[in-house]
mmCIF file of C-alpha atoms and ligand atoms in Angstrom:
data_model
loop_
_atom_site.group_PDB
_atom_site.id
_atom_site.type_symbol
_atom_site.label_atom_id
_atom_site.label_comp_id
_atom_site.label_asym_id
_atom_site.label_seq_id
_atom_site.Cartn_x
_atom_site.Cartn_y
_atom_site.Cartn_z
ATOM 1 C CA MET A 1 -0.337 -0.065 -0.026
ATOM 2 C CA SER A 2 2.851 2.500 1.132
ATOM 3 C CA LEU A 3 4.595 1.751 -2.386
ATOM 4 C CA LEU A 4 1.002 2.972 -4.409
ATOM 5 C CA PRO A 5 1.599 6.816 -3.715
ATOM 6 C CA ALA A 6 5.366 6.553 -4.649
ATOM 7 C CA PHE A 7 4.197 4.912 -7.660
ATOM 8 C CA THR A 8 1.772 7.351 -8.654
ATOM 9 C CA ARG A 9 4.095 9.874 -7.873
ATOM 10 C CA VAL A 10 6.759 8.599 -10.366
ATOM 11 C CA LEU A 11 3.913 8.150 -12.842
ATOM 12 C CA ALA A 12 2.947 11.885 -12.755
ATOM 13 C CA THR A 13 6.411 13.331 -12.398
ATOM 14 C CA THR A 14 6.668 10.986 -15.939
ATOM 15 C CA LEU A 15 3.511 12.506 -17.685
ATOM 16 C CA ILE A 16 4.463 16.239 -16.472
ATOM 17 C CA ALA A 17 7.833 15.413 -17.676
ATOM 18 C CA LEU A 18 6.596 13.961 -20.931
ATOM 19 C CA VAL A 19 3.668 16.435 -21.711
ATOM 20 C CA PRO A 20 6.079 19.625 -22.568
ATOM 21 C CA LEU A 21 8.449 17.606 -24.514
ATOM 22 C CA GLY A 22 5.778 16.432 -26.449
ATOM 23 C CA MET A 23 4.577 20.205 -27.115
ATOM 24 C CA ALA A 24 8.088 21.377 -27.799
ATOM 25 C CA HIS A 25 8.050 18.830 -30.353
ATOM 26 C CA ALA A 26 5.263 19.919 -32.184
ATOM 27 C CA SER A 27 5.785 23.485 -31.799
ATOM 28 C CA ASP A 28 9.256 22.469 -33.505
ATOM 29 C CA ASP A 29 8.152 21.482 -36.802
ATOM 30 C CA ASN A 30 6.278 25.180 -36.810
ATOM 31 C CA VAL A 31 9.622 27.104 -36.180
ATOM 32 C CA LYS A 32 10.419 29.633 -38.529
ATOM 33 C CA ILE A 33 13.639 31.955 -38.464
ATOM 34 C CA GLY A 34 14.560 34.666 -40.372
ATOM 35 C CA PHE A 35 18.389 35.267 -41.222
ATOM 36 C CA ILE A 36 19.200 38.591 -42.505
ATOM 37 C CA VAL A 37 22.549 39.695 -43.596
ATOM 38 C CA LYS A 38 23.715 43.283 -44.646
ATOM 39 C CA LYS A 39 25.645 41.984 -47.414
ATOM 40 C CA PRO A 40 24.127 39.327 -49.063
ATOM 41 C CA GLU A 41 26.675 39.112 -52.238
ATOM 42 C CA GLN A 42 30.051 38.362 -50.179
ATOM 43 C CA ALA A 43 31.349 35.154 -50.140
ATOM 44 C CA TRP A 44 31.432 34.951 -45.937
ATOM 45 C CA PHE A 45 27.162 35.453 -45.714
ATOM 46 C CA ILE A 46 26.043 33.321 -48.365
ATOM 47 C CA ASN A 47 28.294 31.030 -46.870
ATOM 48 C CA GLU A 48 26.877 32.330 -43.225
ATOM 49 C CA GLN A 49 23.204 31.714 -44.434
ATOM 50 C CA ARG A 50 23.767 28.508 -46.052
ATOM 51 C CA ALA A 51 24.970 27.054 -43.357
ATOM 52 C CA ALA A 52 21.670 28.147 -40.600
ATOM 53 C CA SER A 53 19.661 26.523 -43.957
ATOM 54 C CA GLU A 54 21.633 23.398 -43.547
ATOM 55 C CA LEU A 55 21.263 23.135 -39.656
ATOM 56 C CA GLY A 56 17.460 23.967 -39.950
ATOM 57 C CA GLN A 57 17.217 20.769 -42.746
ATOM 58 C CA GLU A 58 18.862 18.692 -39.721
ATOM 59 C CA GLN A 59 17.513 19.941 -37.072
ATOM 60 C CA GLY A 60 13.537 20.541 -38.757
ATOM 61 C CA PHE A 61 12.911 24.113 -38.554
ATOM 62 C CA SER A 62 13.201 26.660 -41.580
ATOM 63 C CA VAL A 63 15.430 29.480 -42.363
ATOM 64 C CA VAL A 64 14.392 32.362 -44.588
ATOM 65 C CA ARG A 65 17.490 34.023 -46.340
ATOM 66 C CA LEU A 66 17.296 37.903 -46.316
ATOM 67 C CA ALA A 67 19.086 40.638 -47.327
ATOM 68 C CA GLY A 68 19.039 43.811 -45.419
ATOM 69 C CA GLU A 69 21.272 46.035 -47.222
ATOM 70 C CA ASP A 70 19.912 49.158 -45.390
ATOM 71 C CA GLY A 71 17.449 50.036 -43.056
ATOM 72 C CA GLN A 72 14.123 50.566 -44.995
ATOM 73 C CA GLN A 73 14.994 46.709 -46.741
ATOM 74 C CA VAL A 74 15.400 45.619 -42.897
ATOM 75 C CA LEU A 75 12.208 47.120 -41.793
ATOM 76 C CA SER A 76 10.710 45.178 -44.666
ATOM 77 C CA ALA A 77 12.305 41.866 -44.280
ATOM 78 C CA ILE A 78 10.922 42.227 -40.748
ATOM 79 C CA ASP A 79 7.644 42.558 -41.996
ATOM 80 C CA ASN A 80 7.489 39.946 -44.230
ATOM 81 C CA LEU A 81 8.901 37.207 -42.130
ATOM 82 C CA HIS A 82 6.178 38.122 -39.573
ATOM 83 C CA ALA A 83 3.700 37.755 -42.168
ATOM 84 C CA GLN A 84 5.619 34.680 -43.006
ATOM 85 C CA GLY A 85 4.454 33.594 -39.337
ATOM 86 C CA ALA A 86 8.093 33.738 -38.553
ATOM 87 C CA GLN A 87 8.911 33.486 -34.818
ATOM 88 C CA GLY A 88 12.690 35.537 -34.744
ATOM 89 C CA PHE A 89 15.380 36.166 -36.607
ATOM 90 C CA VAL A 90 19.263 36.604 -36.908
ATOM 91 C CA ILE A 91 20.956 39.525 -38.251
ATOM 92 C CA CYS A 92 24.313 40.886 -39.137
ATOM 93 C CA PRO A 93 22.829 44.704 -39.464
ATOM 94 C CA PRO A 94 23.891 47.134 -42.142
ATOM 95 C CA ASP A 95 24.744 49.908 -39.425
ATOM 96 C CA VAL A 96 24.979 49.027 -36.113
ATOM 97 C CA ARG A 97 23.035 52.470 -34.634
ATOM 98 C CA LEU A 98 19.552 50.430 -36.462
ATOM 99 C CA GLY A 99 19.477 48.276 -33.206
ATOM 100 C CA MET A 100 17.334 50.045 -31.728
ATOM 101 C CA ALA A 101 14.667 50.714 -34.739
ATOM 102 C CA ILE A 102 15.400 46.666 -35.160
ATOM 103 C CA ALA A 103 14.598 45.659 -31.819
ATOM 104 C CA ASN A 104 11.587 47.870 -31.242
ATOM 105 C CA ARG A 105 10.139 46.212 -34.472
ATOM 106 C CA ALA A 106 10.765 42.929 -33.264
ATOM 107 C CA LYS A 107 9.507 43.589 -30.059
ATOM 108 C CA GLN A 108 6.479 45.134 -31.731
ATOM 109 C CA TYR A 109 5.788 41.521 -33.518
ATOM 110 C CA ASP A 110 6.938 39.383 -30.291
ATOM 111 C CA MET A 111 9.713 38.516 -32.280
ATOM 112 C CA LYS A 112 13.053 37.186 -30.437
ATOM 113 C CA VAL A 113 16.072 38.823 -32.037
ATOM 114 C CA VAL A 114 20.153 37.251 -31.873
ATOM 115 C CA THR A 115 22.510 39.554 -33.806
ATOM 116 C CA VAL A 116 25.568 38.145 -35.569
ATOM 117 C CA ASP A 117 28.960 39.261 -36.646
ATOM 118 C CA ASP A 118 28.205 42.816 -36.343
ATOM 119 C CA GLN A 119 26.721 43.840 -32.409
ATOM 120 C CA PHE A 120 23.779 46.654 -32.187
ATOM 121 C CA VAL A 121 25.067 49.499 -30.971
ATOM 122 C CA GLY A 122 22.285 51.431 -28.276
ATOM 123 C CA GLY A 123 21.547 55.259 -27.938
ATOM 124 C CA ASP A 124 24.259 55.496 -25.104
ATOM 125 C CA GLY A 125 26.830 54.335 -27.797
ATOM 126 C CA LYS A 126 27.058 51.185 -26.087
ATOM 127 C CA PRO A 127 26.664 48.004 -27.156
ATOM 128 C CA MET A 128 23.195 46.390 -26.933
ATOM 129 C CA ALA A 129 24.196 43.907 -24.056
ATOM 130 C CA ASP A 130 20.525 42.591 -24.292
ATOM 131 C CA VAL A 131 20.279 41.319 -27.279
ATOM 132 C CA PRO A 132 22.605 38.376 -27.978
ATOM 133 C CA HIS A 133 25.283 38.636 -29.704
ATOM 134 C CA LEU A 134 27.587 35.922 -31.809
ATOM 135 C CA GLY A 135 30.952 37.895 -33.478
ATOM 136 C CA MET A 136 34.354 37.091 -33.799
ATOM 137 C CA SER A 137 36.857 38.421 -30.667
ATOM 138 C CA GLY A 138 37.694 40.979 -32.755
ATOM 139 C CA TYR A 139 41.171 42.669 -31.157
ATOM 140 C CA LYS A 140 42.595 38.990 -30.439
ATOM 141 C CA ILE A 141 42.107 38.652 -34.218
ATOM 142 C CA GLY A 142 43.442 41.927 -35.244
ATOM 143 C CA GLU A 143 46.650 41.201 -33.428
ATOM 144 C CA GLN A 144 47.058 37.764 -35.222
ATOM 145 C CA VAL A 145 46.668 39.813 -38.203
ATOM 146 C CA GLY A 146 49.435 42.173 -37.129
ATOM 147 C CA ASN A 147 51.634 39.521 -36.190
ATOM 148 C CA ALA A 148 51.410 37.784 -39.228
ATOM 149 C CA ILE A 149 52.493 40.782 -41.011
ATOM 150 C CA ALA A 150 55.392 41.649 -38.764
ATOM 151 C CA GLU A 151 56.700 37.893 -39.321
ATOM 152 C CA GLU A 152 56.407 38.070 -42.979
ATOM 153 C CA MET A 153 58.090 41.615 -43.317
ATOM 154 C CA LYS A 154 60.922 40.157 -41.092
ATOM 155 C CA ARG A 155 61.323 37.333 -43.531
ATOM 156 C CA ARG A 156 61.319 39.426 -46.375
ATOM 157 C CA GLY A 157 64.046 41.370 -44.618
ATOM 158 C CA TRP A 158 62.429 45.045 -45.407
ATOM 159 C CA ASP A 159 63.288 48.117 -42.822
ATOM 160 C CA MET A 160 60.507 48.918 -41.321
ATOM 161 C CA ALA A 161 61.658 52.833 -41.939
ATOM 162 C CA ASP A 162 60.882 52.041 -45.540
ATOM 163 C CA THR A 163 57.192 50.779 -44.874
ATOM 164 C CA GLY A 164 54.098 51.974 -45.000
ATOM 165 C CA ALA A 165 51.061 50.650 -43.135
ATOM 166 C CA LEU A 166 47.882 51.177 -44.786
ATOM 167 C CA ARG A 167 45.161 50.720 -42.356
ATOM 168 C CA ILE A 168 41.786 50.616 -44.454
ATOM 169 C CA SER A 169 39.761 51.725 -41.531
ATOM 170 C CA ASN A 170 35.799 51.875 -40.502
ATOM 171 C CA ASN A 171 35.774 53.862 -36.805
ATOM 172 C CA GLU A 172 32.194 54.291 -36.781
ATOM 173 C CA LEU A 173 31.911 50.438 -36.893
ATOM 174 C CA PRO A 174 32.942 48.923 -33.370
ATOM 175 C CA THR A 175 33.579 45.795 -35.211
ATOM 176 C CA ALA A 176 36.006 47.315 -37.481
ATOM 177 C CA ARG A 177 37.887 49.505 -35.288
ATOM 178 C CA GLU A 178 38.310 46.490 -32.701
ATOM 179 C CA ARG A 179 39.643 44.805 -35.559
ATOM 180 C CA THR A 180 42.243 47.374 -37.148
ATOM 181 C CA ASP A 181 43.373 48.680 -33.434
ATOM 182 C CA GLY A 182 44.513 44.982 -32.690
ATOM 183 C CA ALA A 183 46.307 44.845 -35.784
ATOM 184 C CA THR A 184 48.142 48.434 -35.420
ATOM 185 C CA GLN A 185 49.271 47.459 -31.653
ATOM 186 C CA ALA A 186 50.553 44.274 -32.651
ATOM 187 C CA LEU A 187 52.380 46.140 -35.311
ATOM 188 C CA LEU A 188 53.240 48.923 -33.088
ATOM 189 C CA ASP A 189 54.562 46.278 -30.754
ATOM 190 C CA ALA A 190 56.953 44.319 -33.195
ATOM 191 C CA GLY A 191 58.440 48.021 -33.600
ATOM 192 C CA PHE A 192 56.696 49.608 -36.150
ATOM 193 C CA ASP A 193 56.574 53.443 -36.152
ATOM 194 C CA LYS A 194 53.148 54.903 -35.825
ATOM 195 C CA ALA A 195 54.366 57.611 -38.074
ATOM 196 C CA ASN A 196 53.917 55.251 -41.026
ATOM 197 C CA VAL A 197 50.797 54.240 -40.448
ATOM 198 C CA ILE A 198 48.481 55.736 -42.980
ATOM 199 C CA ASP A 199 44.774 55.567 -42.120
ATOM 200 C CA ALA A 200 42.506 55.196 -45.166
ATOM 201 C CA PRO A 201 38.756 55.448 -44.142
ATOM 202 C CA GLN A 202 36.541 53.480 -46.479
ATOM 203 C CA GLN A 203 32.705 54.165 -46.153
ATOM 204 C CA ASN A 204 31.621 50.687 -46.331
ATOM 205 C CA THR A 205 32.811 47.340 -45.525
ATOM 206 C CA ASP A 206 33.637 45.876 -49.120
ATOM 207 C CA THR A 207 36.280 45.943 -51.652
ATOM 208 C CA THR A 208 34.873 48.770 -53.687
ATOM 209 C CA SER A 209 35.057 51.052 -50.938
ATOM 210 C CA ALA A 210 38.374 50.044 -49.716
ATOM 211 C CA PHE A 211 39.596 50.535 -53.508
ATOM 212 C CA SER A 212 38.381 53.900 -53.550
ATOM 213 C CA ALA A 213 39.794 54.921 -50.132
ATOM 214 C CA ALA A 214 43.384 53.484 -50.483
ATOM 215 C CA SER A 215 43.847 54.826 -54.481
ATOM 216 C CA PRO A 216 45.210 57.898 -53.629
ATOM 217 C CA MET A 217 47.342 56.961 -50.429
ATOM 218 C CA PHE A 218 50.178 55.363 -52.286
ATOM 219 C CA SER A 219 50.826 58.211 -54.531
ATOM 220 C CA LYS A 220 50.511 60.856 -51.736
ATOM 221 C CA TYR A 221 52.941 58.850 -49.544
ATOM 222 C CA GLY A 222 55.478 57.890 -52.414
ATOM 223 C CA LYS A 223 58.395 58.067 -50.165
ATOM 224 C CA PHE A 224 57.735 54.556 -48.635
ATOM 225 C CA ASP A 225 59.442 51.247 -51.003
ATOM 226 C CA HIS A 226 57.390 48.757 -49.483
ATOM 227 C CA TRP A 227 53.352 48.683 -47.984
ATOM 228 C CA VAL A 228 51.683 46.444 -45.655
ATOM 229 C CA ILE A 229 47.455 46.797 -45.853
ATOM 230 C CA TYR A 230 45.243 45.384 -42.944
ATOM 231 C CA ALA A 231 40.806 45.968 -42.569
ATOM 232 C CA LEU A 232 38.334 44.594 -41.236
ATOM 233 C CA ASN A 233 38.003 42.178 -43.356
ATOM 234 C CA GLU A 234 39.837 40.757 -46.752
ATOM 235 C CA GLU A 235 37.041 42.125 -49.096
ATOM 236 C CA SER A 236 39.071 45.490 -48.159
ATOM 237 C CA VAL A 237 42.166 44.313 -48.037
ATOM 238 C CA LEU A 238 41.425 43.156 -51.740
ATOM 239 C CA GLY A 239 40.421 46.519 -52.382
ATOM 240 C CA GLY A 240 43.812 48.280 -51.247
ATOM 241 C CA VAL A 241 46.120 45.453 -53.109
ATOM 242 C CA ARG A 242 44.180 46.060 -56.242
ATOM 243 C CA ALA A 243 44.675 49.854 -55.907
ATOM 244 C CA SER A 244 48.489 48.900 -55.109
ATOM 245 C CA GLU A 245 48.487 46.959 -58.126
ATOM 246 C CA GLN A 246 47.252 49.794 -60.074
ATOM 247 C CA TYR A 247 49.756 52.436 -58.754
ATOM 248 C CA GLY A 248 51.857 49.812 -60.423
ATOM 249 C CA LEU A 249 53.608 48.568 -56.837
ATOM 250 C CA SER A 250 54.886 44.820 -57.519
ATOM 251 C CA PRO A 251 53.339 41.816 -55.297
ATOM 252 C CA ASP A 252 56.776 41.396 -53.620
ATOM 253 C CA ASP A 253 56.443 45.182 -51.892
ATOM 254 C CA VAL A 254 53.246 44.620 -50.542
ATOM 255 C CA ILE A 255 51.758 42.231 -47.851
ATOM 256 C CA GLY A 256 48.060 42.304 -47.453
ATOM 257 C CA VAL A 257 46.252 40.308 -44.541
ATOM 258 C CA GLY A 258 43.079 40.000 -44.211
ATOM 259 C CA ILE A 259 40.071 38.487 -42.239
ATOM 260 C CA ASN A 260 37.435 36.067 -42.835
ATOM 261 C CA GLY A 261 38.517 32.958 -44.797
ATOM 262 C CA SER A 262 35.682 33.028 -47.444
ATOM 263 C CA GLY A 263 35.142 32.125 -50.974
ATOM 264 C CA ALA A 264 36.925 35.908 -51.883
ATOM 265 C CA ALA A 265 40.292 34.723 -50.508
ATOM 266 C CA PHE A 266 40.111 31.408 -51.923
ATOM 267 C CA ALA A 267 39.775 32.805 -55.259
ATOM 268 C CA GLU A 268 42.730 34.934 -54.558
ATOM 269 C CA PHE A 269 44.763 32.265 -53.371
ATOM 270 C CA SER A 270 43.708 29.630 -56.728
ATOM 271 C CA ARG A 271 45.704 32.560 -58.975
ATOM 272 C CA GLU A 272 48.216 31.092 -60.816
ATOM 273 C CA LYS A 273 51.053 33.709 -59.417
ATOM 274 C CA PRO A 274 51.054 35.293 -55.725
ATOM 275 C CA THR A 275 49.375 38.805 -55.311
ATOM 276 C CA GLY A 276 50.010 41.343 -52.518
ATOM 277 C CA PHE A 277 47.433 39.230 -50.820
ATOM 278 C CA TYR A 278 49.729 37.130 -48.234
ATOM 279 C CA GLY A 279 46.916 35.677 -46.242
ATOM 280 C CA THR A 280 44.198 35.811 -44.324
ATOM 281 C CA VAL A 281 42.530 35.246 -40.254
ATOM 282 C CA ALA A 282 39.999 32.783 -41.476
ATOM 283 C CA VAL A 283 37.137 32.271 -38.849
ATOM 284 C CA SER A 284 34.099 29.593 -39.338
ATOM 285 C CA SER A 285 31.518 31.582 -41.227
ATOM 286 C CA THR A 286 29.898 27.930 -40.986
ATOM 287 C CA MET A 287 30.312 27.974 -37.385
ATOM 288 C CA HIS A 288 29.013 31.495 -37.408
ATOM 289 C CA GLY A 289 25.939 30.598 -39.208
ATOM 290 C CA ARG A 290 24.911 27.122 -37.635
ATOM 291 C CA GLN A 291 25.259 28.502 -33.738
ATOM 292 C CA SER A 292 23.848 31.871 -34.200
ATOM 293 C CA ALA A 293 20.547 29.834 -36.192
ATOM 294 C CA GLU A 294 20.784 27.101 -33.078
ATOM 295 C CA ASN A 295 20.946 29.514 -30.296
ATOM 296 C CA LEU A 296 17.744 31.534 -31.579
ATOM 297 C CA TYR A 297 15.842 28.092 -32.299
ATOM 298 C CA GLN A 298 16.556 26.535 -29.095
ATOM 299 C CA TRP A 299 15.263 30.200 -27.668
ATOM 300 C CA ILE A 300 12.179 29.949 -29.263
ATOM 301 C CA ALA A 301 11.534 25.963 -29.271
ATOM 302 C CA GLU A 302 12.741 25.429 -25.685
ATOM 303 C CA ASP A 303 12.728 28.571 -24.131
ATOM 304 C CA LYS A 304 16.679 27.990 -23.383
ATOM 305 C CA GLN A 305 18.032 32.057 -23.481
ATOM 306 C CA PRO A 306 21.070 32.380 -25.641
ATOM 307 C CA PRO A 307 24.573 33.666 -24.402
ATOM 308 C CA ALA A 308 24.751 36.978 -24.409
ATOM 309 C CA ASN A 309 27.928 37.089 -26.026
ATOM 310 C CA THR A 310 29.728 33.896 -27.829
ATOM 311 C CA GLU A 311 33.480 35.615 -29.158
ATOM 312 C CA THR A 312 34.920 33.276 -31.597
ATOM 313 C CA THR A 313 39.106 33.334 -33.001
ATOM 314 C CA GLY A 314 40.930 32.445 -36.260
ATOM 315 C CA THR A 315 43.627 30.798 -38.071
ATOM 316 C CA LEU A 316 46.111 32.142 -40.442
ATOM 317 C CA MET A 317 45.462 31.114 -43.929
ATOM 318 C CA THR A 318 48.129 31.762 -46.298
ATOM 319 C CA ARG A 319 48.360 30.490 -50.159
ATOM 320 C CA ASP A 320 50.614 27.305 -48.980
ATOM 321 C CA ASN A 321 47.786 26.210 -46.296
ATOM 322 C CA TRP A 322 44.386 27.501 -46.845
ATOM 323 C CA LYS A 323 43.166 24.490 -48.371
ATOM 324 C CA GLU A 324 44.045 22.138 -45.257
ATOM 325 C CA VAL A 325 42.469 25.062 -42.890
ATOM 326 C CA ARG A 326 39.371 25.472 -44.998
ATOM 327 C CA LYS A 327 38.518 21.797 -44.141
ATOM 328 C CA GLU A 328 39.380 22.008 -40.840
ATOM 329 C CA LEU A 329 37.121 25.048 -40.245
ATOM 330 C CA GLN A 330 34.456 23.202 -42.591
ATOM 331 C CA LEU A 331 34.493 26.187 -44.770
HETATM 332 C C1 FCA B 1 31.481 42.187 -40.510
HETATM 333 C C2 FCA B 1 32.267 41.897 -41.316
HETATM 334 C C3 FCA B 1 32.474 40.782 -42.325
HETATM 335 C C4 FCA B 1 32.612 39.741 -41.507
HETATM 336 C C5 FCA B 1 31.637 39.854 -40.311
HETATM 337 C C6 FCA B 1 32.930 38.148 -39.102
HETATM 338 O O1 FCA B 1 30.212 41.856 -40.574
HETATM 339 O O2 FCA B 1 31.586 43.456 -42.714
HETATM 340 O O3 FCA B 1 32.770 40.931 -43.728
HETATM 341 O O4 FCA B 1 33.942 39.870 -40.899
HETATM 342 O O5 FCA B 1 31.989 40.906 -39.637
#
């Protein structure tokens, strides 16, 4: 007799445990998330979105891939997602200062939001810590860029006094500033003269804007024999390298090191002859896409709050090892 209540209790517990599980499963099939990116034509973002869709296929939720190249397009993308019954979205915003407007629109529709790559900045100029974020550990990855450049300069036997450092900068974007600050600091620590660091501010985060920013600098600072080039991403470094070629510099006199490790770098490493694009610090866009989508999915389906901030690391990829690193990072 005395066993019965215990047994009932066990049964009741089991039932209670089973009911939410059953419900969670039923709702899984209905989970739909958006994945909005600022530069849908760039290889980094193409791969990130593809990885999120693949995870959705594996885990049974749908992913709607959308472009958000400016504020207007982002807001219509959110309206569109709501109309389709999506419960949330991952976003890399075209301008981090749109954070409040985007978060408000999402709240209005009761949608959950996580950011990837570029973190929202609030009215006070600080990162919006209440929106879960996953991105590169910008300063550290920037330092890796600076160290790779310093080592290659040494290997080539360059005199630092005759070398200019072209920092293609985008100081409005914290993601960019952290990376270029890290790279600059590593160069200074290696003995580089601050006076030889030349800023070339770009208006955007792509090759075209970097090319325009870099072009005038080579003739303006024609006194330098060699150049090193860095920026927030490899697309921008490629803009700088293309500008150096147009000015007439030989690849032997240029060391460009980017960040990302996407198709843009693979295409460059696949060229028959080496260019001034020496390397890139590769980060897994596959992991960024999968992890950010999974964090959001679990938040929606299981009410599991994503980590507030996840920082990812990078690996130097050059013409010599790019295929191995690509495999390792599942790119
Ligand atoms: C930013 C850059 C991208 C990529 C991403 C992780 O959004 O613009 O190229 O580096 O961070």
